[in-house]
Short mmCIF file of C-alpha atoms and ligand atoms in Angstrom, two decimals:
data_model
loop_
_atom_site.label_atom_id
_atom_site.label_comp_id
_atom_site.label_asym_id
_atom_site.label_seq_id
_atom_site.Cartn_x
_atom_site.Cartn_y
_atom_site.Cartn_z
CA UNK A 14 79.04 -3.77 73.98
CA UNK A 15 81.59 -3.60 76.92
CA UNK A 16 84.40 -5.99 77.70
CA UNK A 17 85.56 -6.51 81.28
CA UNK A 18 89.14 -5.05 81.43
CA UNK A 19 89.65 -7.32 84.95
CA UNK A 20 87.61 -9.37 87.60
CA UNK A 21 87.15 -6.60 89.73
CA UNK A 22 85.01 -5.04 87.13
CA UNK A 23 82.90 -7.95 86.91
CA UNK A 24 82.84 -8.33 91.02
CA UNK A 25 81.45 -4.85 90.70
CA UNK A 26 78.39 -6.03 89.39
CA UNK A 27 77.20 -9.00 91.69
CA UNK A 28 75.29 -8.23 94.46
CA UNK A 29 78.35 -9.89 96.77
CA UNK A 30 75.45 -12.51 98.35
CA UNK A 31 77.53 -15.64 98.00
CA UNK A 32 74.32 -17.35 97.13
CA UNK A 33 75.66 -19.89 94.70
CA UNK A 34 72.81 -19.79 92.51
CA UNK A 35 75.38 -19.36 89.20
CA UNK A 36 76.87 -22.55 90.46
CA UNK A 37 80.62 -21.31 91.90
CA UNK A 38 80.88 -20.89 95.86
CA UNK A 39 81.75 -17.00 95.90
CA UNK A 40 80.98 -13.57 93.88
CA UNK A 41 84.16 -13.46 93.63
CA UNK A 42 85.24 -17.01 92.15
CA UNK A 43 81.98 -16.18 89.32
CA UNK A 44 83.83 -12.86 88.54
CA UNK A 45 87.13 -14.68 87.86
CA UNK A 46 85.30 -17.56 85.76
CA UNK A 47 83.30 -14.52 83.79
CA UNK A 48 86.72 -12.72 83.45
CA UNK A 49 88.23 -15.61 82.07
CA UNK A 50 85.43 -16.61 79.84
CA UNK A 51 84.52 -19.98 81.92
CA UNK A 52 81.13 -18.70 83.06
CA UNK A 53 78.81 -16.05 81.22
CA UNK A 54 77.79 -12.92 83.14
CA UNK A 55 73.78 -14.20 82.71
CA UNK A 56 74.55 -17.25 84.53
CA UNK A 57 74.09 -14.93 87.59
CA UNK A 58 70.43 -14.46 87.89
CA UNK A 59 70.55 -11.58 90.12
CA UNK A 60 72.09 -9.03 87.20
CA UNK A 61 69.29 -7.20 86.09
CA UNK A 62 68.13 -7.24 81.89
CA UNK A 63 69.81 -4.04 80.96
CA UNK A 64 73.40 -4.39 82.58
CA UNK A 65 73.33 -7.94 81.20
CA UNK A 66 72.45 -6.21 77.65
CA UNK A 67 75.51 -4.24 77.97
CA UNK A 68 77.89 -7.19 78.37
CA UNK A 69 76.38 -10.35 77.06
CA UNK A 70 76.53 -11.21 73.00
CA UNK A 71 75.73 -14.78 72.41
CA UNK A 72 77.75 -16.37 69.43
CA UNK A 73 75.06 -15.38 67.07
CA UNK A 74 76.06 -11.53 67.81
CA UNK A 75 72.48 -11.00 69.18
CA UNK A 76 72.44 -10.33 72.82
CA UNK A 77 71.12 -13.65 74.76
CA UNK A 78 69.61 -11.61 77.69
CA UNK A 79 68.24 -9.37 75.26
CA UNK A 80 66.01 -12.59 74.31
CA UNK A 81 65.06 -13.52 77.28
CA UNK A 82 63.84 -9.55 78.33
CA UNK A 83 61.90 -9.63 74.97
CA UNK A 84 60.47 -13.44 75.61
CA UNK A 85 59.59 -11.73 79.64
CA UNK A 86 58.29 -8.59 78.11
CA UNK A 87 55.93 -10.13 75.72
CA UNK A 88 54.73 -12.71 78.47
CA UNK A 89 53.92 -9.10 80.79
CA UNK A 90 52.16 -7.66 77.68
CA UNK A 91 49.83 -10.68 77.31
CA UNK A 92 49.00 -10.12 81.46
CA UNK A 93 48.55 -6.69 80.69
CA UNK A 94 46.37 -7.28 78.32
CA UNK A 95 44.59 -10.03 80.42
CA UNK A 96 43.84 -7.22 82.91
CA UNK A 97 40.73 -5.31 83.36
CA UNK A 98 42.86 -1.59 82.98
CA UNK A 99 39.59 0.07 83.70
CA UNK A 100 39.09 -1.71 86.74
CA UNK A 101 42.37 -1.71 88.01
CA UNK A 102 43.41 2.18 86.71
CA UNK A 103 42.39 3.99 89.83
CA UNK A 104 44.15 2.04 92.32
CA UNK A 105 47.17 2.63 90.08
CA UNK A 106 47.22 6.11 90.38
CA UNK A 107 46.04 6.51 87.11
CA UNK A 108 43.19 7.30 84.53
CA UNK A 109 41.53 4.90 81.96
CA UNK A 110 39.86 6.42 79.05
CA UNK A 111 39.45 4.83 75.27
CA UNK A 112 40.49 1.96 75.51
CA UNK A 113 43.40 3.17 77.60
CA UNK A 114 45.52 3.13 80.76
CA UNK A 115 47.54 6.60 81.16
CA UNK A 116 49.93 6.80 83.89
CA UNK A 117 52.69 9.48 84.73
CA UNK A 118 55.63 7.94 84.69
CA UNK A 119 58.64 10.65 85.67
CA UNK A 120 56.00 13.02 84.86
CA UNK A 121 55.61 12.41 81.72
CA UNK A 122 51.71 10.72 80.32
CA UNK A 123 52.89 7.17 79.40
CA UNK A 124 49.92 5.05 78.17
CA UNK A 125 48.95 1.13 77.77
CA UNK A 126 45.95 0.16 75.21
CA UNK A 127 43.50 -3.02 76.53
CA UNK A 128 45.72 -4.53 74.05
CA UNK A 129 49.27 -3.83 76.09
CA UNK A 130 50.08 -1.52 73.21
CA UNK A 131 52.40 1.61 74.43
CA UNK A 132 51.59 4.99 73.47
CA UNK A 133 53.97 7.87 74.72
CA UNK A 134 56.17 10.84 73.75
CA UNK A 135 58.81 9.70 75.95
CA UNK A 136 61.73 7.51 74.83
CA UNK A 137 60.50 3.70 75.27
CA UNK A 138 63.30 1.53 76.49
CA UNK A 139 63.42 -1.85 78.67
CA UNK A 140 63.47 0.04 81.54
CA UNK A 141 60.72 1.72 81.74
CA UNK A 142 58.36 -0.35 79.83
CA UNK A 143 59.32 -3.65 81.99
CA UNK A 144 58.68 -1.82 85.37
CA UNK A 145 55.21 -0.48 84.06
CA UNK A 146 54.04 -3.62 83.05
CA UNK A 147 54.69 -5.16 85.84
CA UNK A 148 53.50 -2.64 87.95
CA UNK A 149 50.36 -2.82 85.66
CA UNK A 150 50.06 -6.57 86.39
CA UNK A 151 50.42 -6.71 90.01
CA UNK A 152 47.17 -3.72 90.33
CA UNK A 153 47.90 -3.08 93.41
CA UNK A 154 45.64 -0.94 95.20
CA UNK A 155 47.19 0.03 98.57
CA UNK A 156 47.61 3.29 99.64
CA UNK A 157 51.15 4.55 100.22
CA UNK A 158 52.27 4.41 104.31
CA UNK A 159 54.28 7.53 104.06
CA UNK A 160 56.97 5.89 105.68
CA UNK A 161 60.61 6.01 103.77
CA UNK A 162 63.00 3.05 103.86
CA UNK A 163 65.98 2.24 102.23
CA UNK A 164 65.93 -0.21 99.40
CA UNK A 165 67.93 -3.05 101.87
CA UNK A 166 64.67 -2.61 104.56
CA UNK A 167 62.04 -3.65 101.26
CA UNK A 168 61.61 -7.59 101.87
CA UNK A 169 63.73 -8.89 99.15
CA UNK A 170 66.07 -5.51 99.97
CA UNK A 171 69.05 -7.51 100.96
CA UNK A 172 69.29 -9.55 97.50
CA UNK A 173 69.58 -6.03 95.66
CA UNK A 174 70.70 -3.26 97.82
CA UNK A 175 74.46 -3.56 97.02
CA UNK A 176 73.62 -3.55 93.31
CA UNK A 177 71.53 -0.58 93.70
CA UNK A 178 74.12 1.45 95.55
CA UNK A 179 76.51 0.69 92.74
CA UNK A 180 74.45 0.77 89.49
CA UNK A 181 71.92 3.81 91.40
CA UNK A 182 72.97 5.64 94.72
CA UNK A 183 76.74 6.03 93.25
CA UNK A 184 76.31 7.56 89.86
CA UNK A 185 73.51 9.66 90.78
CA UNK A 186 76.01 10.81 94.11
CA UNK A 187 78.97 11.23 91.40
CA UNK A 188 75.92 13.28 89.32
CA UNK A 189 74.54 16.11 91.75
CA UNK A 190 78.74 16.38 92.85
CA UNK A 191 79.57 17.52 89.64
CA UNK A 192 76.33 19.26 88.37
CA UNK A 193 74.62 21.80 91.37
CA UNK A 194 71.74 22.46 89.21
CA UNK A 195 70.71 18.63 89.16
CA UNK A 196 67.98 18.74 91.57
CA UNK A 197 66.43 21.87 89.68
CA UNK A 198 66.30 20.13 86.74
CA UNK A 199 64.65 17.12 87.96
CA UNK A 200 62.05 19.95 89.24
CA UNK A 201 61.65 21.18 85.99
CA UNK A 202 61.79 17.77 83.43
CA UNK A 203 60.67 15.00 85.78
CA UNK A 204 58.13 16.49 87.98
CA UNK A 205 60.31 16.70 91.20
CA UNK A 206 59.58 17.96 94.05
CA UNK A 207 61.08 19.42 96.72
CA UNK A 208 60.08 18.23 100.32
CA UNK A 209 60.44 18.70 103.84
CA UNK A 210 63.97 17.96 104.77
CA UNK A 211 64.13 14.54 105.57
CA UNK A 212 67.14 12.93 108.00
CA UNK A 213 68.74 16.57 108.06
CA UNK A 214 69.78 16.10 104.36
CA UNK A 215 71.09 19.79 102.28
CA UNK A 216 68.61 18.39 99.94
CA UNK A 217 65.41 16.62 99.45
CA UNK A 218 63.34 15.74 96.56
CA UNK A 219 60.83 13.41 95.72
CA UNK A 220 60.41 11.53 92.01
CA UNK A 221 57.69 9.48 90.92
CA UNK A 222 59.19 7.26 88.51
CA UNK A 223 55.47 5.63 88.85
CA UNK A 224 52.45 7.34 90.03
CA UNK A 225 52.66 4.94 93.44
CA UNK A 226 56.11 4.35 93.41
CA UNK A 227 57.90 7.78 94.46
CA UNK A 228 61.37 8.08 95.25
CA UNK A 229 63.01 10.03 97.39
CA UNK A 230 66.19 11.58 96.74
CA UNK A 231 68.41 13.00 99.77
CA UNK A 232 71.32 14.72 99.10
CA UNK A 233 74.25 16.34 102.01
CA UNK A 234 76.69 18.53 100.75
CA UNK A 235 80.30 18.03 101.64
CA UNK A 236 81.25 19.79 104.82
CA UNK A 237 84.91 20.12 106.39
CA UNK A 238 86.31 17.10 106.04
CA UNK A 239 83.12 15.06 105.09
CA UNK A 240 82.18 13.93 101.65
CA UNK A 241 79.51 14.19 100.32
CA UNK A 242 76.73 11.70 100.18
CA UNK A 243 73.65 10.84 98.48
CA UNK A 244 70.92 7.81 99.76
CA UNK A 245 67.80 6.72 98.23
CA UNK A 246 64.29 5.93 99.73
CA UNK A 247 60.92 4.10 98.60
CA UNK A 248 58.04 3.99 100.54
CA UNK A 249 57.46 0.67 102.64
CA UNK A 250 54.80 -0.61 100.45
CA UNK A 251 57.00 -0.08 96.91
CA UNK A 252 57.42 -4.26 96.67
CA UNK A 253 53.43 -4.32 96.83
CA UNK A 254 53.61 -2.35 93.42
CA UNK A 255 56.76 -3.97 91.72
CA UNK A 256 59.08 -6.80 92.09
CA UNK A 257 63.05 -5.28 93.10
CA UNK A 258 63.98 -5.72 89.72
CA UNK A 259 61.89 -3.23 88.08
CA UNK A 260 63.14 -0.95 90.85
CA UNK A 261 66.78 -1.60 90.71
CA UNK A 262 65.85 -1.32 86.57
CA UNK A 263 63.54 2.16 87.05
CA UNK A 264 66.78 3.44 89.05
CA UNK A 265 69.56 2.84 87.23
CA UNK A 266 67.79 3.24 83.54
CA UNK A 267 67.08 7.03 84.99
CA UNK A 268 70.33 7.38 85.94
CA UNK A 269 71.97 6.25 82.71
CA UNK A 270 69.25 8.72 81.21
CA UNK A 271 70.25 11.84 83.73
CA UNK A 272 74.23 10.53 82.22
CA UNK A 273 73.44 10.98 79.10
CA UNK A 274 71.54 14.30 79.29
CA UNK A 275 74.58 16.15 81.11
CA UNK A 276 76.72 14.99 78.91
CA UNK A 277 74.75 16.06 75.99
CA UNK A 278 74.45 19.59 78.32
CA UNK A 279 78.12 19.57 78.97
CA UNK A 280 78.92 19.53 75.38
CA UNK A 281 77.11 21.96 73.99
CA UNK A 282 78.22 24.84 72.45
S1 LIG B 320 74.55 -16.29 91.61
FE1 LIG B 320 75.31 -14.20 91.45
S2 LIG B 320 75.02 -13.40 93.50
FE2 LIG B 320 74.91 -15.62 93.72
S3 LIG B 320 77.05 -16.33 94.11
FE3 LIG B 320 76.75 -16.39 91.94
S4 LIG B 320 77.54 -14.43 91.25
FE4 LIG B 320 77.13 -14.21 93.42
#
């Protein structure tokens, strides 16, 4: 569990809207009322479950978002298991056989029984299993435009995209500065791949953190007195598939994920 060391670090977090939803007229009074313990980081309901899990304990020691993900997730599992997978698997991008929905998620064969059971090799955490429900739930059956936006052009874009950039675009820049075989590796464990260079970037790859929800990743190296930079694109249709807070959670859960990993590489013997 974190603790805030300042306001700042709370400001960090908010998506800077000024919305007023929490009840306080500005981000930045909530961050001061968080900081000083007069307001509770879930009071703003634009922090998505998992960086409220890593700040919020309720007086009983158990996490109070934590609670209210679980409540959400087993209200998704009961849709999921209200859908017809069979029906719905093909428009999904992927294939129902006993009794079962398999998808790709990152590559990897994730699947959900008629009963919203999970069965997977991959590590199960909020952040994936949230996102595939509801992308499971929604059963959308578009087909993808091919045209690549950035998260702030999706319709609810400008409620997240400042969160994203911080808790997504950020790290993952901070990532491929200080590892040069990151977008190899996402080749090799994730089912990358690498595509036609798109807005004249060093590097670009596309992820499929869901079969219909790829991701592209554009990378420019630093160059005289330029810094680096790293942006992030979905596919116009990616709201049709999931809501922006199973996208903001896909992004930043992978990134905490591609964290941990290097670190784990770095510190090997
Ligand atoms: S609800 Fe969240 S985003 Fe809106 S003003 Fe409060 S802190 Fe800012």
């Amino acid at each position: 569990m974190k603790n805030f060391n300042n306001a700042l670090e709370v400001f960090k977090l908010l998506n800077a809207s000024n919305c007023r939803e929490c009840g306080m007229p500005t981000c930045l009074a909530f961050a001061g009322a968080v900081y000083t313990g007069k307001k509770k980081l879930g009071e703003c309901p634009h922090i998505p479950p998992e960086i409220q899990a890593q700040y919020t304990e309720s007086p009983g020691g158990k996490s109070a978002m934590n609670e209210n993900t679980e409540k959400a997730l087993q209200q998704l599992k009961k849709n999921v298991a209200d859908r017809d997978l069979a029906a719905v698997a093909k428009g999904l991008g992927g294939v129902y056989a006993d009794g079962r929905l398999t998808l790709k998620v990152l590559g990897k064969k994730f699947s959900v029984t008629d009963s919203g059971d999970i069965i997977t090799d991959i590590h199960v955490n909020q952040w994936v299993v949230l996102p595939v429900y509801t992308y499971i739930v929604r059963g959308c059956n578009k087909e993808l435009s091919g045209r690549w936006v950035p998260l702030r052009e999706l319709p609810s874009g400008q409620d997240w995209f400042r969160l994203f950039g911080q808790r997504c675009e950020k790290p993952l820049k901070k990532i491929a500065d200080a590892y040069p075989d990151l977008f190899e590796d996402m080749v090799q464990m994730f089912d990358a791949k690498h595509v036609a260079r798109q807005y004249e970037a060093d590097v670009s790859v596309v992820l499929y953190p869901l079969p219909k929800v790829p991701m592209l990743i554009c990378y420019w190296h630093p160059e005289n007195e330029l810094e680096s930079d790293l942006n992030l694109f979905f596919d116009d249709t990616a709201e049709d598939f999931v809501d922006l807070n199973s996208l903001n959670a896909l992004g930043s859960g992978f990134v905490t994920m591609l964290e941990k990993f290097i670190l784990q590489h770095a510190t090997q013997p």
